XYZ file of C-alpha atoms in Angstrom:
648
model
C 8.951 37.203 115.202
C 12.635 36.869 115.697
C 14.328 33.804 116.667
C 17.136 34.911 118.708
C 14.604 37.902 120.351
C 10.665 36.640 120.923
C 9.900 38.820 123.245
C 11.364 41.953 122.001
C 9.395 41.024 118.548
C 6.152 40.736 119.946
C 3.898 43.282 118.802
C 2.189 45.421 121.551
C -0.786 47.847 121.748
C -1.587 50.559 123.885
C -5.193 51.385 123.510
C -6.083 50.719 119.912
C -2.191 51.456 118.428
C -0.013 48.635 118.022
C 3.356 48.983 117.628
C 5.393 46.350 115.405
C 7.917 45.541 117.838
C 8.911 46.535 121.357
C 12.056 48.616 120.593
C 11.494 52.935 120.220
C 13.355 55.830 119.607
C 12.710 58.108 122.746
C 12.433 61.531 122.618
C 16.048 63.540 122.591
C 17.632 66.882 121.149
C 19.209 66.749 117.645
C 19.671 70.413 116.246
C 17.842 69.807 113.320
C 14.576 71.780 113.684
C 14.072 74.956 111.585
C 12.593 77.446 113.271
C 11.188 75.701 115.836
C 9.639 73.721 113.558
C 10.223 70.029 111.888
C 12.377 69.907 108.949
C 13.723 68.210 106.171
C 16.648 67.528 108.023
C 14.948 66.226 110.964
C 12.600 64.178 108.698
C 14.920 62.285 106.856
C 17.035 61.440 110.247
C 13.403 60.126 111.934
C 13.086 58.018 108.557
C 15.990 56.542 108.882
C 15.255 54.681 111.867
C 11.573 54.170 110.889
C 12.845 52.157 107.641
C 15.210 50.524 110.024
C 12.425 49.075 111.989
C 11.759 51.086 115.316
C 8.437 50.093 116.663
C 8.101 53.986 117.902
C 9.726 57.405 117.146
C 9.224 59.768 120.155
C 9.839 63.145 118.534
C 11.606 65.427 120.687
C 10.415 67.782 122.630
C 7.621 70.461 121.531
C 7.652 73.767 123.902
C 4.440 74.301 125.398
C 4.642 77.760 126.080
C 6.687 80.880 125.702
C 8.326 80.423 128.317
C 9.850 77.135 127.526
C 12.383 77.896 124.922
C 15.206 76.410 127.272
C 17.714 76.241 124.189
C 17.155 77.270 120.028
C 16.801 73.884 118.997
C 13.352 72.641 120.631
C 10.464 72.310 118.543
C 7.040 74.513 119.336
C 3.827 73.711 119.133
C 1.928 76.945 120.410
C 0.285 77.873 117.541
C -2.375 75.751 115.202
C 0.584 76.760 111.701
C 2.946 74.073 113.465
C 0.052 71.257 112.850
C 0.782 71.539 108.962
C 4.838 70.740 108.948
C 4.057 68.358 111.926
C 1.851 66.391 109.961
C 4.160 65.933 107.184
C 6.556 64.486 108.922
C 4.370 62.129 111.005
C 2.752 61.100 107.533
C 6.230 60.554 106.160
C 6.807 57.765 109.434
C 3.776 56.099 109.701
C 4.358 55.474 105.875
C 7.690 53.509 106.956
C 5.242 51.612 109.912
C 6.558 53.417 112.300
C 4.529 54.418 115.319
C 4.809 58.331 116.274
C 4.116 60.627 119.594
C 5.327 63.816 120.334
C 7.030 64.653 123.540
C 5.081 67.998 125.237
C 7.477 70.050 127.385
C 8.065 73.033 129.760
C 11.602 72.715 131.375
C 11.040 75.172 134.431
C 14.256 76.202 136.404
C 16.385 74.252 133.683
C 16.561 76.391 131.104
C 19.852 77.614 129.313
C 18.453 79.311 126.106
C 19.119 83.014 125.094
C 16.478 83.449 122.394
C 17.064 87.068 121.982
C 20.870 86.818 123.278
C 20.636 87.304 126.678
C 19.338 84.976 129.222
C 15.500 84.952 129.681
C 14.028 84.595 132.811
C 13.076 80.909 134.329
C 9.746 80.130 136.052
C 9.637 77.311 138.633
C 6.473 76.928 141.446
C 8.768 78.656 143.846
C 11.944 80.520 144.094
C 14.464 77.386 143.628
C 17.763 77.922 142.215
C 19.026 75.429 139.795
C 22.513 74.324 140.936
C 23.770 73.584 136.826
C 22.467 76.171 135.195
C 22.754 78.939 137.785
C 19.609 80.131 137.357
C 16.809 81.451 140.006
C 13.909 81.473 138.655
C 10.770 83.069 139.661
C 7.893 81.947 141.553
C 5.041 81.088 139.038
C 2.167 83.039 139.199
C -1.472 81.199 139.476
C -2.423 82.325 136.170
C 1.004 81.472 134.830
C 0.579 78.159 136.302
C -2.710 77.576 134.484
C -1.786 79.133 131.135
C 1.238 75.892 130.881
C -1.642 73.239 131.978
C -3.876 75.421 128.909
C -0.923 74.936 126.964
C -0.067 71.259 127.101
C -3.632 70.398 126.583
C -3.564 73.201 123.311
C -0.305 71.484 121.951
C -1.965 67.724 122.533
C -4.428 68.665 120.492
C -2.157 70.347 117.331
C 0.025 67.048 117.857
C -3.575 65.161 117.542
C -4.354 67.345 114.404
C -1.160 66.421 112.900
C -1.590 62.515 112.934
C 0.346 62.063 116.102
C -0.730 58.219 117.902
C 0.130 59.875 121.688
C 1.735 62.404 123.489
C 4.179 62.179 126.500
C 4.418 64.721 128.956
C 8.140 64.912 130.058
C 8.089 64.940 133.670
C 11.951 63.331 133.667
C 15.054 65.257 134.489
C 13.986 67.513 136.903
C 11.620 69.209 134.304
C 8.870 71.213 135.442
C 6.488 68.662 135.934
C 9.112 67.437 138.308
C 9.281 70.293 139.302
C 5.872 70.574 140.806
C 6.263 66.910 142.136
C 9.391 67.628 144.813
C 8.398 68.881 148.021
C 12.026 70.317 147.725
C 11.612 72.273 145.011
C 7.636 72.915 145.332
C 7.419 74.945 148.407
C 3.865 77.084 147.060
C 1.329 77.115 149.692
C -1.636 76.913 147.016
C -3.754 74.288 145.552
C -0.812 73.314 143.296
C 1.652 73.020 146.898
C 1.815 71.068 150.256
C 0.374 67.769 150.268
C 1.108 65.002 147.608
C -2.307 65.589 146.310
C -1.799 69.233 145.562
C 1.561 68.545 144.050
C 0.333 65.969 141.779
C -2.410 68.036 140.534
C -0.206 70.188 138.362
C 0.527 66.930 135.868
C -2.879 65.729 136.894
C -4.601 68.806 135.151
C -2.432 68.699 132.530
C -3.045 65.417 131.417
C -6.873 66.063 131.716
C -6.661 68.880 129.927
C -5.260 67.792 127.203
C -7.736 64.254 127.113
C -10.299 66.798 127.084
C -8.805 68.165 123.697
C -8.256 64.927 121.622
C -9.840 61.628 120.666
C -10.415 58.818 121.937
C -8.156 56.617 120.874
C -5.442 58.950 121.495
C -2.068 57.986 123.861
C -1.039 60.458 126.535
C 1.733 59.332 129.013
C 4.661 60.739 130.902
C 8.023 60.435 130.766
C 9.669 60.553 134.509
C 12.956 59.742 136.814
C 12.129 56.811 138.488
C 15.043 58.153 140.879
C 16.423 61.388 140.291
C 19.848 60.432 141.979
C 20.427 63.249 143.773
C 20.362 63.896 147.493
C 17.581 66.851 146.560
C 15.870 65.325 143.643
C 13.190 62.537 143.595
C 13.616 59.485 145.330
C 12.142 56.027 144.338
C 9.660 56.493 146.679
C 8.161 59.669 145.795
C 8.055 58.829 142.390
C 6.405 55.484 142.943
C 3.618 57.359 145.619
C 3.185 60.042 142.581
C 2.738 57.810 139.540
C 0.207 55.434 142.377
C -2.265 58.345 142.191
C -1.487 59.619 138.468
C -2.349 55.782 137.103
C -5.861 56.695 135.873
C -4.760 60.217 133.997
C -1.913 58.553 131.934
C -2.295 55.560 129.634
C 1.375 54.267 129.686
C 4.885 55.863 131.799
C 8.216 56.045 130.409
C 11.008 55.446 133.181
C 14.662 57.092 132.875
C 17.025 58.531 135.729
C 18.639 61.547 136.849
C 17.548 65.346 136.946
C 19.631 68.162 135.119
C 18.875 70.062 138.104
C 22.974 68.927 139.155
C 26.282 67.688 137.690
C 25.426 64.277 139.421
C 21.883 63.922 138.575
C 22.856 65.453 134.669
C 25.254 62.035 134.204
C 21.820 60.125 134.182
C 20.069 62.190 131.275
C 22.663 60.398 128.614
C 24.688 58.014 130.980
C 28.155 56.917 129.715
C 29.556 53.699 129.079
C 31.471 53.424 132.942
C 27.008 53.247 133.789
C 25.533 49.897 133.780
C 23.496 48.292 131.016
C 19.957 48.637 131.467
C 20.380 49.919 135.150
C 16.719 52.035 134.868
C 15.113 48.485 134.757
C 14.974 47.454 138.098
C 12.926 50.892 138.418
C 10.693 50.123 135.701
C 9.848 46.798 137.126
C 8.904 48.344 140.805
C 6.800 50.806 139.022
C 4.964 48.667 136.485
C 4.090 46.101 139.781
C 2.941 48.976 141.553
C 0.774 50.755 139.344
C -0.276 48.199 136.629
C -0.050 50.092 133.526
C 2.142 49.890 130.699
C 5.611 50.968 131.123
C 8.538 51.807 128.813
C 12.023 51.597 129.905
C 15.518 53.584 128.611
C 19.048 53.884 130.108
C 21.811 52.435 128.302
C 19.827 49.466 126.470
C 22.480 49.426 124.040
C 22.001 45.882 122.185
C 18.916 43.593 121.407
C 19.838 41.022 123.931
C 19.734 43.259 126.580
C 16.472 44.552 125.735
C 15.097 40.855 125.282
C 15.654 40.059 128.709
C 14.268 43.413 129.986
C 10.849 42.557 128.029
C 11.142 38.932 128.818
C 11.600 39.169 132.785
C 8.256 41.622 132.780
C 10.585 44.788 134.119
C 8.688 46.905 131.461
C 6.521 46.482 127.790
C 9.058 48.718 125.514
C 12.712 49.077 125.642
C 13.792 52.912 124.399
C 17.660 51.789 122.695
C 17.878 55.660 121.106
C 21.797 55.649 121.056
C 21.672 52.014 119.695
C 19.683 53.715 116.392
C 21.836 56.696 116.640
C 24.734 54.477 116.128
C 22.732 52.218 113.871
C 19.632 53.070 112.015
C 19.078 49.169 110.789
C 19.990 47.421 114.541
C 16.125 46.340 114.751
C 16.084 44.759 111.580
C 19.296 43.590 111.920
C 18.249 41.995 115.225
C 15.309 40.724 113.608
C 17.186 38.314 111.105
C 19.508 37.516 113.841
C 21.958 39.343 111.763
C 23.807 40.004 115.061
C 27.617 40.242 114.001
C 26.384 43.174 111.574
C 24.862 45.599 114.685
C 27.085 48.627 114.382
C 26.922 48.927 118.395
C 26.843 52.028 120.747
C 29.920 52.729 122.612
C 28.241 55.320 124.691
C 31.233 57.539 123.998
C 28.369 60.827 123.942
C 30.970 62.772 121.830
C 28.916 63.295 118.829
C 25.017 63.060 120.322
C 24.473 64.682 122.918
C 27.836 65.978 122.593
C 27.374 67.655 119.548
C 24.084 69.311 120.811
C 25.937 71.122 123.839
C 27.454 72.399 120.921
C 24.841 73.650 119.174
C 25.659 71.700 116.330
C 23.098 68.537 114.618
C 23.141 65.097 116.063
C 25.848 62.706 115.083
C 27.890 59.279 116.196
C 31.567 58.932 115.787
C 30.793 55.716 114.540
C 28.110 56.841 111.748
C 28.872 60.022 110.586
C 25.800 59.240 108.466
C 23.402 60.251 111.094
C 21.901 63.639 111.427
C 23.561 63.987 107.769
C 21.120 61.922 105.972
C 19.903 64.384 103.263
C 23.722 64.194 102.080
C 25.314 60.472 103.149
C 21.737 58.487 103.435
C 22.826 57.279 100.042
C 26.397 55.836 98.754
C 25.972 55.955 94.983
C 28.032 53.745 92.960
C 31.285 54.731 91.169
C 31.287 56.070 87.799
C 34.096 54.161 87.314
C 35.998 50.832 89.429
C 39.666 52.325 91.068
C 41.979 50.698 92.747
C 42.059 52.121 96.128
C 44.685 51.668 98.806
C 44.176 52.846 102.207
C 47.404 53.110 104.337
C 46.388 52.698 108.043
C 44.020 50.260 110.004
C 43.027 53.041 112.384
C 39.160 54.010 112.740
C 39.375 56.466 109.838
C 41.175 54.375 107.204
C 38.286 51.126 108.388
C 35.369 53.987 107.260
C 37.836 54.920 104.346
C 37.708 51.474 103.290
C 34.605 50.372 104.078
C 32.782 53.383 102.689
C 35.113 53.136 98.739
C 34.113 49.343 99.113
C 30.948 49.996 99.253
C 30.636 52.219 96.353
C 32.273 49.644 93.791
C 36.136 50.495 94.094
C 38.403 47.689 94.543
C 40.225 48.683 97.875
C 43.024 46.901 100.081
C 44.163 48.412 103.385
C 47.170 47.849 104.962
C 47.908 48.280 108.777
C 51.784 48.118 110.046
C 50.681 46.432 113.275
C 49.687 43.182 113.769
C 46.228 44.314 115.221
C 43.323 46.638 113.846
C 42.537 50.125 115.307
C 44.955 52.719 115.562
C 45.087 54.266 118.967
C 41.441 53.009 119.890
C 43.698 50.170 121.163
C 44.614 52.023 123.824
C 41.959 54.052 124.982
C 40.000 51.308 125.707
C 42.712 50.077 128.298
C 41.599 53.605 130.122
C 39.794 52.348 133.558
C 36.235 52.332 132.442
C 36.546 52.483 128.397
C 36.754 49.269 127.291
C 33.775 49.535 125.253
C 35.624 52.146 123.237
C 37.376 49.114 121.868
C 33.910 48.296 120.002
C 34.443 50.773 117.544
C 37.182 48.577 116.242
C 35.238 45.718 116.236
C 32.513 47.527 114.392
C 34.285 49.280 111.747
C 35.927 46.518 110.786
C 32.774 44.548 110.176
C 31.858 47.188 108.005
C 34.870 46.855 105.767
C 34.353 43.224 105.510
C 30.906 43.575 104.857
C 31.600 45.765 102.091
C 34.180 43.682 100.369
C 37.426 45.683 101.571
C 40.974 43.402 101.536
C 42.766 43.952 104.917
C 46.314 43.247 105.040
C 47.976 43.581 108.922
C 51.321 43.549 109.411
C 52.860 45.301 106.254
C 54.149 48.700 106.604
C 53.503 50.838 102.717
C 56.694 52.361 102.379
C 57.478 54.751 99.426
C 58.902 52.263 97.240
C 56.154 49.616 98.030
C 53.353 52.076 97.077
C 55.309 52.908 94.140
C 54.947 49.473 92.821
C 51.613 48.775 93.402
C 50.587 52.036 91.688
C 47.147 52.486 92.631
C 44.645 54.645 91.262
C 43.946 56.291 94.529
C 45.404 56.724 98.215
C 43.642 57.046 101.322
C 46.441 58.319 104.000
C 45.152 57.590 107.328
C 48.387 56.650 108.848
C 47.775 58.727 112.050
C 50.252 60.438 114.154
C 53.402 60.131 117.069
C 53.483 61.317 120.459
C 55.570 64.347 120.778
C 57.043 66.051 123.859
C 56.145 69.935 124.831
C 58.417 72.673 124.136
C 59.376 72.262 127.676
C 63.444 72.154 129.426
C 62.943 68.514 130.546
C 66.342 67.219 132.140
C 68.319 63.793 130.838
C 67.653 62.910 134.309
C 63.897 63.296 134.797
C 61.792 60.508 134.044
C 59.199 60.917 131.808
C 56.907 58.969 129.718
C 54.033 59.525 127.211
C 50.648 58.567 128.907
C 50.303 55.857 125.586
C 53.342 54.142 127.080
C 51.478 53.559 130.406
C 48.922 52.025 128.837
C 51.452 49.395 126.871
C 52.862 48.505 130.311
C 55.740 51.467 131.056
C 56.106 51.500 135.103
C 56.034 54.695 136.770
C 57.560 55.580 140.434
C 55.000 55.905 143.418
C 54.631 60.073 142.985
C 53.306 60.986 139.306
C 52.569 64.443 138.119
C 50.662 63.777 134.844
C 50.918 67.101 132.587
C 47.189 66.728 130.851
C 47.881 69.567 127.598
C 45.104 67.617 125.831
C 41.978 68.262 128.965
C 40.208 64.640 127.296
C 39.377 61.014 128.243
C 43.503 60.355 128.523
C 44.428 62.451 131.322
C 41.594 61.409 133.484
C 41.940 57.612 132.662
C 45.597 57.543 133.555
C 45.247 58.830 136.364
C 42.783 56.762 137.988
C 44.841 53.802 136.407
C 47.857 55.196 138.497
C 45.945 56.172 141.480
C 44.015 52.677 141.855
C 47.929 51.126 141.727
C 48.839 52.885 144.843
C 50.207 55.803 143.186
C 50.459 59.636 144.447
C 48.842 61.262 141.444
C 48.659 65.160 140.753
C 46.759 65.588 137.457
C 48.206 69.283 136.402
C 45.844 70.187 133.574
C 46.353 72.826 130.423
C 42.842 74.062 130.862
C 39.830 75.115 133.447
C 38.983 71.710 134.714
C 40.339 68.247 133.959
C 38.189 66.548 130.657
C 37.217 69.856 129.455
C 37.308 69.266 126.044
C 35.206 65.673 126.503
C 31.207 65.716 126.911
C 30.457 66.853 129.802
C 28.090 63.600 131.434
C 31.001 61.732 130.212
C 33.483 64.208 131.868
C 31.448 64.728 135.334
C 31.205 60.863 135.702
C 34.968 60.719 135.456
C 35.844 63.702 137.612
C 33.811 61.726 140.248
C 36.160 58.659 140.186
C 39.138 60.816 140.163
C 37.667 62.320 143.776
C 37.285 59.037 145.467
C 40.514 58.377 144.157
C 42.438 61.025 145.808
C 43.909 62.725 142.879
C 44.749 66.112 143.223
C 43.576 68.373 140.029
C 45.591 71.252 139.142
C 43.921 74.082 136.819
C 45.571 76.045 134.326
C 48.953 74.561 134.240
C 51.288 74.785 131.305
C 54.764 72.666 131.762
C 57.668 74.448 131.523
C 60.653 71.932 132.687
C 61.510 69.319 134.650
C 64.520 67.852 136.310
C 64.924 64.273 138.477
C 62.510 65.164 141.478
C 60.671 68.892 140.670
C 58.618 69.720 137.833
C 58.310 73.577 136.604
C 54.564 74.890 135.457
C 53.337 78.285 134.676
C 50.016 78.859 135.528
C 48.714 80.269 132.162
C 46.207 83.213 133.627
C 48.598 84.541 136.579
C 51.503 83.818 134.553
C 53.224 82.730 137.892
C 55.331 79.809 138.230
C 53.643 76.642 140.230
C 56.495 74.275 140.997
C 55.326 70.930 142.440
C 58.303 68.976 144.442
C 58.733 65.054 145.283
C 58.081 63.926 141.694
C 58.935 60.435 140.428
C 57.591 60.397 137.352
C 56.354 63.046 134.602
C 53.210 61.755 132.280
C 52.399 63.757 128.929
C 49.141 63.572 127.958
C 50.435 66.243 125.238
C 49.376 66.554 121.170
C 50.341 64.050 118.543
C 52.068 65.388 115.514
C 50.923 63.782 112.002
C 52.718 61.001 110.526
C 54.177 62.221 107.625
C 56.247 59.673 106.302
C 54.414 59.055 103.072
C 52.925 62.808 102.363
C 55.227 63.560 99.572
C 55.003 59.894 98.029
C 51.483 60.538 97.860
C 51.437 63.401 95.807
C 51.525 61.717 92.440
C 48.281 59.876 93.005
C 44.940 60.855 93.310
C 45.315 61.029 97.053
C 43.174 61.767 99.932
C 44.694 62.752 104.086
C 42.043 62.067 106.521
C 42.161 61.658 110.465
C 45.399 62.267 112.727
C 48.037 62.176 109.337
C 46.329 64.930 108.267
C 46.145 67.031 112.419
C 45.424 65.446 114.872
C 42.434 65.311 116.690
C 39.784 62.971 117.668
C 38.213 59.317 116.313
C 35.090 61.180 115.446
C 37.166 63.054 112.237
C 38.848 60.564 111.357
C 35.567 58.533 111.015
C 34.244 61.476 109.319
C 36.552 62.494 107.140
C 37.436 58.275 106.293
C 33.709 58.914 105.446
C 33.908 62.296 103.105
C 37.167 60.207 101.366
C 35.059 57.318 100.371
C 32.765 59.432 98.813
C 34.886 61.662 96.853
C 36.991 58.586 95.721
């Protein structure tokens, strides 16, 4: 029981398994399978959070057929040598009192993976495109259709085998279960098409099938959109009618938004920080009145209180806070001794979870580079020997710099030139809808108190000063200075650095914002401008506006910036400006674009490092990490603050 959080520390059972407390991991994509199987890696990152207290793990998602493969980093579970490496990892959870089911999944029409290279064919029940992923899939046969309902019921019972408490058949998203359920999407004229009945039965068999193939005691549920939010994906209502008539094949339902089916309905599968906390609960609630049954909850349930008051107002029994464990592994039993200050807290920035799986690359946070890289940073030895450590910079690298050598023994003092913590995170959360990006000041520099670092604001380390103090080490993470593009810009055009906007600089009423950098800076500016009253043109250095940024994060944006009125220009590189005209070159045609009436010129251009104190540094044992060393984002500075702290 937890003082600050009753509720959310109540235990709970479904059917004979209890879990410990009401907060789980839900199922989600990390890159860290080995051929399609569990592995060490992925082990030791579901430990993590098991020793940190999650009541559940969801493990992502197992393929239930062939023909679900959507990407190379899913799990399978269609044949009885997966029950063997499954089972070791369950064992290794349920050792930690961690509660364990196994996510069973066919994706349908969303399906992006190229096993073999080239891109396989998708099955759906009839022939609807998918607007995302551009593919048109083909009508499932009947057999086809029963060999998936053999196959969930096949993998429930390997999961079973292995140790698993449940199963959840993922039904969210637009998946094929969804699928099936949309009378948009499901146009078949068999038993499986038509009436509400017949498009229920699909899940319906499934479930029984697999019931059929398992114990008693064991969990199956589903995981579904309780509104896809999209004008052709699942309303409220459908969902609600479907789950009314599913209540007695499922013990428990798991309630998200969205469908990946579109660019809208995608910005629900991992929604950033401009969505709502805990906006799925309202659904949850409407569902768990109408049908009864348990009911589990996710959607940006980023911090314990907000999950309290979800369990305590009845709007569901467990509160999924995955990104709040991504972030940090310990928040439940941090929460739990009301150790509240020391929750390292999502931003829901998406840049290094989800975004790193669009990538193809293993789960992360920008915050905790730990995470997904547990086998080599779950640990922070101590020092062989105590150093003196200086760290020159208060940014989000040199905090993790600090925080990190603290930790491991060294005696380390940071200095930061400005009176306030944080680097350029001080600006980009003044971007319209970032403000929460400011956390990951907040956070890092608990983490450097926590560990015993010295902060010192307002001193500049000049040469001579860091010759004096002679340290035995020197973290540089001094970051880096706006510079201007190798562009003929005229004495009497006005122009200003997007950063300067943000402290306050005044613009005229016509702004042509030259976005080189295609990220969160370009896009927030201008909807800062354009929500003044501004004319905006947003003339981007790439494809699309934010295409180097997540793209749930980046779609979400893009949608402000249209009911804004700003006018996006693609493939743009400046080339000169004078008092009222600014010169591009479009980069493909190689054609000059020249846009007229201009007031004001933004850059939104690369930094260059600060390299004030690079020689200085030579004659110490010296590490360059973040922007001082290129610069780039918050997530390598973290990082490589991180790698510096260990190698110290």
């Amino acid at each position: 029981m937890s003082k600050l959080f009753p509720h959310l520390y109540t235990p709970y059972q479904v059917k004979k398994t209890e879990f410990r407390n009401r907060i789980f991991s839900t199922g989600h994509d990390t890159y860290l399978p080995e051929n399609y199987l569990p592995s060490e890696a992925l082990t030791a990152y579901h430990l993590a959070r098991a020793r940190g207290g999650a009541g559940l793990i969801v493990v992502q998602v197992v393929g239930v057929h062939e023909t679900a493969r959507y990407t190379d980093d899913l799990l399978m579970g269609t044949e009885d040598s997966c029950i063997k490496p499954f089972a070791k990892m369950i064992d290794a959870i349920h050792n930690e009192g961690t509660k364990v089911f196994v996510q069973l999944f066919h994706p349908g029409r969303e399906l992006l993976g190229r096993p073999e290279g080239v891109a396989q064919a998708a099955f759906a029940p009839s022939f609807s495109p998918s607007e995302r992923f551009r593919t048109a899939p083909r009508p499932m046969s009947l057999a086809l259709v029963e060999e998936i309902i053999e196959g969930y019921g096949q993998v429930a019972r390997r999961m079973a085998e292995a140790g698993a408490d449940g199963v959840e058949i993922v039904g969210s998203h637009g998946y094929l279960p969804a699928q099936f359920l949309n009378p948009r999407v499901n146009r078949r004229e068999d038993r499986f098409g038509g009436t509400l009945e017949n498009r229920i039965r699909f899940v319906k068999e499934a479930a029984q099938r697999a019931r059929a193939l398992v114990h008693d005691d064991f969990i199956i549920g589903m995981r579904l959109s309780g509104d896809e939010l999209d004008v052709d994906g699942l309303q409220e209502d459908e969902t609600l009618a479907a789950c009314r008539l599913l209540k007695d094949d499922l013990d428990y339902f798991n309630v998200i938004a969205g469908t990946s089916a579109s660019q809208g309905g995608a910005i629900h599968i991992v929604p950033p920080m401009l969505i709502e906390n805990a906006y799925v609960a309202p659904y949850a609630r409407k569902l768990k009145q109408a049908i009864g049954k348990p009911v589990f909850v996710a959607g940006r349930i980023n911090q314990p209180h907000e999950a309290e008051k979800v369990i305590a107002e009845g709007a569901a029994d467990m509160c999924g806070m995955t990104r709040a464990m991504i972030c940090d592994p310990q928040m439940p039993n941090k929460a739990k001794a009301s150790a509240t200050d020391d929750i390292r807290a999502c931003i829901a920035c998406n840049q290094a979870c989800i975004g790193h799986f669009q990538l193809g690359l293993s789960i992360s946070c920008i915050q905790h580079p730990e995470t997904g890289r547990e086998l080599a940073y779950g640990s922070k030895p101590k020092a062989a020997m105590r150093k003196r450590v200086m760290v020159v910079g208060g940014g989000p690298g040199g905090l993790k710099a600090a925080a990190v050598a603290a930790e491991r023994g060294h005696d380390v003092t940071l200095y930061e030139k400005e009176t306030q913590l944080g680097g350029q995170a001080r600006f980009a959360q003044l971007l319209p809808a970032r403000a929460e990006f400011g956390g990951i000041i907040t956070n890092l520099t608990r983490e450097a108190e926590r560990a015993g670092a010295r902060i010192v604001k307002g001193k500049a380390v000049t040469p001579d000063f860091l010759k004096s103090e002679a340290p035995d080490a020197v973290i540089l993470a001094s970051g880096s200075l706006p510079q201007r593009p190798p562009a003929e810009i005229g004495d009497d055009a006005h122009v200003v650095f997007a950063v300067d906007v943000l402290k306050g600089a005044k613009t005229g009423a016509r702004v042509v914002i030259y976005d080189w950098l295609c990220d969160w800076i370009g896009l927030g500016v201008a909807e800062k401008l354009a929500s003044e009253g501004a004319d905006v043109r947003l003339a981007v250095n790439g494809l699309n506006a934010g295409m180097a940024i997540q793209n749930y994060t980046r779609d979400a944006h893009l949608a402000r910036l249209h009911r804004a009125g700003v006018k996006i220009l693609p493939m743009m590189r400046l080339y000169g400006a004078d008092a009222t005209t600014a010169y591009f070159v479009h980069t493909t045609a190689q054609e000059p674009v020249v846009l007229e009436d201009v007031d004001t010129i933004v850059l939104a251009c690369p930094n260059a490092p600060e390299d004030s104190l690079t020689e200085t540094v030579q004659s110490f044992e010296h590490y360059l990490i973040g922007d001082c060393l290129a610069a780039r984002t918050a997530e390598e500075a973290v990082y490589e603050g991180l790698k510096a702290g260990m190698a110290v």
